[in-house]
Amino acid sequence: MTSERTITWTWLVLVAITVGSWWLAPAHTRGVASASVAVTCVVLGLALIKARLIIRNFMEVRSAPGWLKLATDAWLGVLGATVLVIYLV
């Protein structure tokens, strides 16, 4: 795949995840925002996927050395786990 095609597909996936995250929110259908652990966990997971796509494809990490790819993935994992723990506590 060419670089432009990869960027376009990545952008489409990011848009789809954004729309999907919005659709999961109960406030747009009921008019009332209420906390839901399940929805929050799913949206957090989708946000981490978006972050990884952005880092890999728009910040040129896809062609970076392997250690940088691992470091960014580890950072995202630690960040996601930390945010989840803070939310659940």
XYZ file of N, CA and C in Angstrom:
267
model
N 0.834 -1.182 0.000
C 0.000 0.000 0.000
C 0.877 1.244 0.000
N 0.443 2.245 -0.692
C 1.198 3.484 -0.716
C 0.961 4.264 0.564
N 1.829 5.215 0.795
C 1.727 6.024 2.007
C 0.404 6.803 2.050
N 0.003 7.365 0.918
C -1.245 8.135 0.881
C -2.444 7.250 1.176
N -2.393 6.041 0.653
C -3.503 5.113 0.882
C -3.560 4.702 2.356
N -2.403 4.466 2.952
C -2.353 4.121 4.372
C -2.896 5.254 5.218
N -2.500 6.466 4.914
C -2.972 7.645 5.658
C -4.482 7.790 5.519
N -4.997 7.592 4.312
C -6.438 7.716 4.087
C -7.210 6.663 4.874
N -6.768 5.403 4.814
C -7.453 4.350 5.561
C -7.360 4.579 7.063
N -6.211 5.051 7.516
C -6.057 5.350 8.943
C -7.033 6.441 9.350
N -7.141 7.472 8.539
C -8.050 8.567 8.844
C -9.503 8.075 8.888
N -9.877 7.223 7.956
C -11.243 6.677 7.946
C -11.523 5.846 9.196
N -10.550 5.057 9.629
C -10.709 4.265 10.853
C -10.828 5.183 12.064
N -10.031 6.240 12.105
C -10.119 7.191 13.214
C -11.496 7.856 13.267
N -12.019 8.221 12.117
C -13.354 8.823 12.063
C -14.403 7.814 12.535
N -14.298 6.572 12.085
C -15.256 5.538 12.488
C -15.206 5.299 13.999
N -14.015 5.275 14.569
C -13.894 5.093 16.020
C -14.493 6.280 16.759
N -14.281 7.481 16.256
C -14.845 8.674 16.885
C -16.370 8.627 16.867
N -16.939 8.288 15.723
C -18.401 8.194 15.617
C -18.918 7.065 16.507
N -18.207 5.944 16.533
C -18.612 4.830 17.396
C -18.571 5.192 18.869
N -17.570 5.933 19.277
C -17.476 6.373 20.674
C -18.629 7.300 21.018
N -18.970 8.200 20.104
C -20.096 9.098 20.332
C -21.399 8.305 20.439
N -21.540 7.302 19.577
C -22.761 6.503 19.557
C -22.936 5.732 20.861
N -21.842 5.335 21.492
C -21.912 4.594 22.755
C -22.400 5.453 23.916
N -22.244 6.760 23.819
C -22.643 7.642 24.916
C -24.156 7.652 25.074
N -24.641 7.406 26.280
C -26.093 7.359 26.477
C -26.763 8.723 26.377
N -26.023 9.812 26.533
C -26.634 11.141 26.558
C -27.229 11.550 25.212
N -26.704 11.055 24.113
C -27.241 11.498 22.820
C -28.587 10.873 22.498
N -28.977 9.811 23.193
C -30.291 9.212 22.940
C -31.297 9.530 24.043
N -30.822 9.572 25.280
C -31.733 9.820 26.411
C -31.692 11.252 26.899
N -30.696 12.013 26.510
C -30.595 13.387 26.955
C -30.000 13.545 28.340
N -29.678 12.425 28.979
C -29.122 12.457 30.323
C -27.799 11.700 30.314
N -26.767 12.357 30.802
C -25.467 11.699 30.893
C -25.395 10.909 32.192
N -25.032 9.643 32.075
C -24.873 8.815 33.267
C -23.610 7.981 33.105
N -22.932 7.773 34.228
C -21.684 7.023 34.194
C -21.955 5.536 33.984
N -21.149 4.917 33.167
C -21.236 3.487 32.928
C -19.811 2.948 32.822
N -19.470 2.043 33.711
C -18.119 1.498 33.725
C -17.819 0.768 32.414
N -18.769 0.005 31.926
C -18.551 -0.750 30.692
C -18.295 0.183 29.502
N -19.142 1.192 29.362
C -18.985 2.129 28.246
C -17.670 2.897 28.379
N -17.338 3.296 29.594
C -16.086 4.019 29.818
C -14.885 3.166 29.439
N -14.894 1.905 29.804
C -13.789 1.006 29.464
C -13.667 0.813 27.954
N -14.793 0.667 27.281
C -14.770 0.507 25.826
C -14.237 1.770 25.151
N -14.716 2.926 25.598
C -14.267 4.188 25.000
C -12.788 4.425 25.292
N -12.321 4.063 26.475
C -10.897 4.179 26.787
C -10.079 3.271 25.865
N -10.545 2.058 25.654
C -9.858 1.152 24.740
C -9.820 1.703 23.319
N -10.923 2.267 22.871
C -10.963 2.867 21.534
C -10.024 4.070 21.449
N -9.932 4.844 22.516
C -9.018 5.990 22.535
C -7.565 5.528 22.440
N -7.241 4.424 23.096
C -5.881 3.892 23.014
C -5.573 3.383 21.610
N -6.555 2.770 20.970
C -6.373 2.336 19.582
C -6.142 3.545 18.680
N -6.936 4.601 18.891
C -6.746 5.818 18.105
C -5.356 6.401 18.325
N -4.933 6.443 19.573
C -3.608 6.995 19.875
C -2.515 6.189 19.179
N -2.638 4.864 19.191
C -1.632 4.024 18.536
C -1.624 4.254 17.026
N -2.791 4.380 16.422
C -2.854 4.655 14.987
C -2.215 6.007 14.652
N -2.483 6.999 15.483
C -1.911 8.325 15.245
C -0.394 8.285 15.401
N 0.072 7.651 16.465
C 1.519 7.568 16.690
C 2.199 6.826 15.551
N 1.641 5.701 15.158
C 2.288 4.881 14.119
C 2.247 5.537 12.741
N 1.100 6.101 12.367
C 0.933 6.538 10.987
C 1.134 8.024 10.745
N 0.846 8.865 11.739
C 0.982 10.297 11.524
C 2.235 10.870 12.175
N 2.881 10.101 13.043
C 4.111 10.571 13.678
C 5.322 9.776 13.186
N 5.129 9.033 12.096
C 6.207 8.324 11.405
C 6.893 7.244 12.243
N 6.225 6.714 13.247
C 6.829 5.656 14.056
C 6.790 4.317 13.314
N 5.954 4.203 12.315
C 5.871 2.968 11.535
C 7.225 2.605 10.916
N 7.982 3.612 10.501
C 9.284 3.352 9.893
C 10.445 3.588 10.860
N 10.148 3.733 12.135
C 11.176 3.978 13.154
C 11.801 2.653 13.596
N 12.889 2.732 14.349
C 13.507 1.511 14.880
C 12.545 0.743 15.794
N 12.790 -0.548 15.914
C 11.920 -1.407 16.714
C 11.795 -0.992 18.165
N 12.887 -0.498 18.748
C 12.833 -0.111 20.158
C 11.862 1.047 20.374
N 11.750 1.955 19.384
C 10.827 3.080 19.516
C 9.379 2.605 19.401
N 9.136 1.658 18.520
C 7.791 1.084 18.411
C 7.384 0.426 19.729
N 8.295 -0.354 20.289
C 8.012 -1.009 21.569
C 7.822 0.004 22.693
N 8.635 1.037 22.701
C 8.537 2.059 23.745
C 7.203 2.791 23.674
N 6.754 3.138 22.466
C 5.478 3.842 22.356
C 4.313 2.923 22.728
N 4.388 1.652 22.355
C 3.340 0.708 22.737
C 3.315 0.499 24.252
N 4.502 0.397 24.863
C 4.575 0.235 26.321
C 4.026 1.469 27.019
N 4.367 2.646 26.510
C 3.873 3.888 27.095
C 2.344 3.941 27.030
N 1.784 3.565 25.886
C 0.322 3.548 25.759
C -0.307 2.546 26.714
N 0.317 1.391 26.865
C -0.207 0.391 27.787
C -0.204 0.875 29.224
N 0.887 1.473 29.639
C 0.980 2.012 31.007
C -0.005 3.151 31.199
N -0.102 4.031 30.213
C -1.045 5.145 30.296
C -2.479 4.639 30.409
N -2.845 3.695 29.558
C -4.207 3.151 29.600
C -4.525 2.470 30.913
N -3.587 1.663 31.405
C -3.796 0.978 32.690
C -3.905 1.984 33.827
N -3.080 3.015 33.805
C -3.123 4.027 34.857
C -4.452 4.778 34.854
N -4.898 5.191 33.696
C -6.170 5.915 33.599
C -7.319 5.015 34.067
N -7.305 3.754 33.679
C -8.351 2.826 34.081
C -8.362 2.619 35.585
N -7.188 2.433 36.177
C -7.106 2.255 37.632
C -7.597 3.499 38.357
N -7.183 4.674 37.900
C -7.641 5.910 38.525
C -9.149 6.041 38.414
N -9.721 5.688 37.280
C -11.161 5.780 37.093
C -11.907 4.812 38.008
N -11.391 3.606 38.127
C -12.102 2.578 38.900
C -11.943 2.744 40.412
N -10.925 3.459 40.842
C -10.705 3.612 42.301
C -11.518 4.699 42.871
